[in-house]
Coordinates of C-alpha atoms in Angstrom, one line a residue:
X1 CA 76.7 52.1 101.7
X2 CA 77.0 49.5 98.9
X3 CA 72.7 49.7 98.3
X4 CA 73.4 53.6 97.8
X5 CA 76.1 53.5 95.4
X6 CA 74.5 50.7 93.6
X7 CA 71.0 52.6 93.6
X8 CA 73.0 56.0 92.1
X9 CA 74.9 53.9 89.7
X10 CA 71.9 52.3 88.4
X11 CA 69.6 55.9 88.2
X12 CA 72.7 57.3 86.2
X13 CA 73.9 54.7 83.9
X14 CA 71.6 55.9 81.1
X15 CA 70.6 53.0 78.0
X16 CA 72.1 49.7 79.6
X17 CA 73.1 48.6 76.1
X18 CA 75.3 51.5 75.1
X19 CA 76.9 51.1 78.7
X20 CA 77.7 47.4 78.1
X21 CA 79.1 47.9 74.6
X22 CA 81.3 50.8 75.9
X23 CA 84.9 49.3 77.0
X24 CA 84.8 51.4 79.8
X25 CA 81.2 51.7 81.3
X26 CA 81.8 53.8 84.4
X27 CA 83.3 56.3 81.8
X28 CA 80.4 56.2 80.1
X29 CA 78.3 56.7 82.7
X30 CA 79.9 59.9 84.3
X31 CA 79.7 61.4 80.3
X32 CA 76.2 60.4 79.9
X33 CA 75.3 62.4 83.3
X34 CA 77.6 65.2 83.2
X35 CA 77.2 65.6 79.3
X36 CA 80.9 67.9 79.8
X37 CA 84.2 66.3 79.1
X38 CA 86.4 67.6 82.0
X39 CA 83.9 67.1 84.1
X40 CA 84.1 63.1 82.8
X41 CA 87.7 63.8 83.2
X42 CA 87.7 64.9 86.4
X43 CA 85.4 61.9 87.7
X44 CA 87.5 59.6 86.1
X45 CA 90.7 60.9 87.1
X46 CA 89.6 60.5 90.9
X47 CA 88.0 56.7 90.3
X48 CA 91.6 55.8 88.8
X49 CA 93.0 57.4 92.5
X50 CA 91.0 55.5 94.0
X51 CA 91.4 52.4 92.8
X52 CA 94.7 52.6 93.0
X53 CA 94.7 53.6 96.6
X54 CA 92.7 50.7 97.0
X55 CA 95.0 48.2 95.2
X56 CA 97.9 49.1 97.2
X57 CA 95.9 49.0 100.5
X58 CA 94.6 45.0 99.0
X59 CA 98.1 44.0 97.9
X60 CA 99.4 45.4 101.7
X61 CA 96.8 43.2 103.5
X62 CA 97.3 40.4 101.5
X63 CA 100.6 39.5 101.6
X64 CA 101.1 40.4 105.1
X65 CA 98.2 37.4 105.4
X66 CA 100.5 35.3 103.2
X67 CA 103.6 36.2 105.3
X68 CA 101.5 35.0 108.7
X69 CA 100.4 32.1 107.1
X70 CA 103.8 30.7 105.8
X71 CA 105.4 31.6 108.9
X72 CA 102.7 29.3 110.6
X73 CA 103.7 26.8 107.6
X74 CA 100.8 26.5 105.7
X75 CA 102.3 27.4 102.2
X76 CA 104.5 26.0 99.9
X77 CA 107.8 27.8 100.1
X78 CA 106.8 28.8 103.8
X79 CA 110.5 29.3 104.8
X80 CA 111.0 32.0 101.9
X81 CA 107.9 33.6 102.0
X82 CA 107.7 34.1 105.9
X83 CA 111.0 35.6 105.4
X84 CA 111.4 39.6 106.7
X85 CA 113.9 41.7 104.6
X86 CA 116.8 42.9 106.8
X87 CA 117.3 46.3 106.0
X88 CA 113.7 47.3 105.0
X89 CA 111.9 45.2 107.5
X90 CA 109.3 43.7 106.0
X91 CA 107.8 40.5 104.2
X92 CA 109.6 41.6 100.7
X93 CA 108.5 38.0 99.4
X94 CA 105.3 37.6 100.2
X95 CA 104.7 40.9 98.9
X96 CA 106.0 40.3 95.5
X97 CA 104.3 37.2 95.6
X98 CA 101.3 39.1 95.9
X99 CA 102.2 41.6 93.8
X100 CA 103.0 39.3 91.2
X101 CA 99.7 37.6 91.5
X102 CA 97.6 40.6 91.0
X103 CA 99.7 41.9 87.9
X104 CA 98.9 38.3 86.3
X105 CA 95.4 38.0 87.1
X106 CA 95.0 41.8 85.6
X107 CA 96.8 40.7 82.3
X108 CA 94.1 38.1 81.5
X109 CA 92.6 40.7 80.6
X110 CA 94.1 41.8 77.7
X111 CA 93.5 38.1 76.3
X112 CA 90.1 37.4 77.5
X113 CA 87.4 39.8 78.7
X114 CA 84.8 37.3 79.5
X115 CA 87.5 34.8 81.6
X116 CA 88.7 38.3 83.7
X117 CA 85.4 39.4 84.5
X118 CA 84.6 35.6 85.3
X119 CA 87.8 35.2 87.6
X120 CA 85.9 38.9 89.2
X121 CA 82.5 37.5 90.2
X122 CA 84.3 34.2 91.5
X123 CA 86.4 36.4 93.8
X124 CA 83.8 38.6 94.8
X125 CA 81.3 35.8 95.2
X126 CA 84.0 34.2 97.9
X127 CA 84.2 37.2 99.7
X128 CA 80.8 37.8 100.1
X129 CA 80.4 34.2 101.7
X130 CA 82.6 34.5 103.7
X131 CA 81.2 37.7 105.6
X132 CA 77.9 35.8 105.3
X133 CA 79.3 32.9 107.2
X134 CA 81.0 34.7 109.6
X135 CA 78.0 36.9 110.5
X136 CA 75.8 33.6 110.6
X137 CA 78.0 32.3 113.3
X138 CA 77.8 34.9 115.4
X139 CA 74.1 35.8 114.9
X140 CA 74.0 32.0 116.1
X141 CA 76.5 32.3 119.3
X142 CA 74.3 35.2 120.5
X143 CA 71.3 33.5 119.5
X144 CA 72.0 30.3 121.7
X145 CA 73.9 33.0 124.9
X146 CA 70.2 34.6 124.6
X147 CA 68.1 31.6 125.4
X148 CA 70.5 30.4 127.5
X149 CA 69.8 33.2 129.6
X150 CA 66.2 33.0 129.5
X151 CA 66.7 29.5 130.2
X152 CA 68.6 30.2 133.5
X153 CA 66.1 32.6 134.3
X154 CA 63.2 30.3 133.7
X155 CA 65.0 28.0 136.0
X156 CA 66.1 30.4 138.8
X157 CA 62.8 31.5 139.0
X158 CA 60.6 28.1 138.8
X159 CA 63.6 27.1 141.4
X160 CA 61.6 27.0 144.9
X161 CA 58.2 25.4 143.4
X162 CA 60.6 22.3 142.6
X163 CA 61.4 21.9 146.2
X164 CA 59.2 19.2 148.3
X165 CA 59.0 19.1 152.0
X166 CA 59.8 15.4 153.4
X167 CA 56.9 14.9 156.0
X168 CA 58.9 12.1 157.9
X169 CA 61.6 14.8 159.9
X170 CA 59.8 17.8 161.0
X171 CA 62.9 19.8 162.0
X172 CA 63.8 19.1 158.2
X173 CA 60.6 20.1 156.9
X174 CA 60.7 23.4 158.9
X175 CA 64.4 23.7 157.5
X176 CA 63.0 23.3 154.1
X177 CA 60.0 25.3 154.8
X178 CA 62.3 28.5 156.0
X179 CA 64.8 27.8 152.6
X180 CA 61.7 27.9 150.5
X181 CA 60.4 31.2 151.7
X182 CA 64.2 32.8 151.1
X183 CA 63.7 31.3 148.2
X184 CA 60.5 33.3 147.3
X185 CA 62.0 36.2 149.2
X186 CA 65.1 36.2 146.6
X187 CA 62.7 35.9 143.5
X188 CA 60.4 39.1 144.7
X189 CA 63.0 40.8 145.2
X190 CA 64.7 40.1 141.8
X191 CA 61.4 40.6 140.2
X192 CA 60.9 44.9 139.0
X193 CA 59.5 47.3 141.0
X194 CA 56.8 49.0 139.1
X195 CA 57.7 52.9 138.2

């Protein structure tokens, strides 16, 4: 989904330099393919939605991850912030701790463009390493379940060439004789019957 919106974004953003010395390039890009201006409107009006949707869905999971975390203690202040509001019933301080946070971090800002969007591709960097990392473990748990399962099988199957008859106690080589052939028995009939 994120190589299709990229690959549309990057067909319709026009002259890269008039994008990046427009204050507002996703503006610029819906006026420079729609060439109307409520249709720029209209585009832009539903990005601001949104985002906005998307900043109160953030700021929801977030503190909610603060408030589980303090209440396990790992934050200063846990005993506040874990803290559930009696009449509404939720974590009213960790979420205007989050809150907080987010309106600060969107006032830089107005002072530096350069430190904002810096503070941006640190963010998004950490998120994106930490899906990587978590998909790397898992690719690695079913990676190691898989050959250990070919191993077994390997093993199951080789299992009744390993056995050696002792020659010194007939009745126990016959006994070993018989469990070797129910041995092969049980591997033919594991093995696929052909279609």
């Amino acid at each position: 989904m994120t190589l299709i919106m990229l690959l549309t974004l990057i067909f319709h953003i026009g002259p890269t330099d008039e994008a990046l010395r427009s204050p507002y390039p996703f503006v610029h890009m819906f006026s420079t393919a729609l060439q109307s201006v409520p249709a720029t409107t209209a585009f832009t009006t539903i990005m601001l939605v949104l985002l906005a949707m998307v900043t109160v869905s953030a700021v929801a999971s977030t503190s909610r991850q603060t408030f589980a975390f303090a209440r396990d203690n790992g934050l200063p202040f846990s005993r506040h912030l874990s803290q559930i509001h009696p009449r509404l019933h939720l974590p009213l301080n960790a979420i205007l701790l989050t809150a907080g946070t987010t309106t600060f971090l969107s006032l830089i800002n107005l002072a530096s463009t350069t430190a904002f969007t810096a503070i941006l591709s640190l963010s998004t960097t950490a998120l994106m390493a930490s899906y990587i990392l978590t998909l790397a473990c898992i690719t690695l748990k079913r990676l190691r379940l898989l050959f250990l399962h070919l191993h077994l099988q390997h093993h199951q199957s080789n299992e009744g060439n390993l056995r050696r008859p002792d020659h010194h106690h007939p009745h126990h080589h016959h006994h070993n004789h018989h469990h070797h052939l129910e041995a092969e028995a049980e591997t033919e009939t594991d093995l696929p019957t052909p279609s």
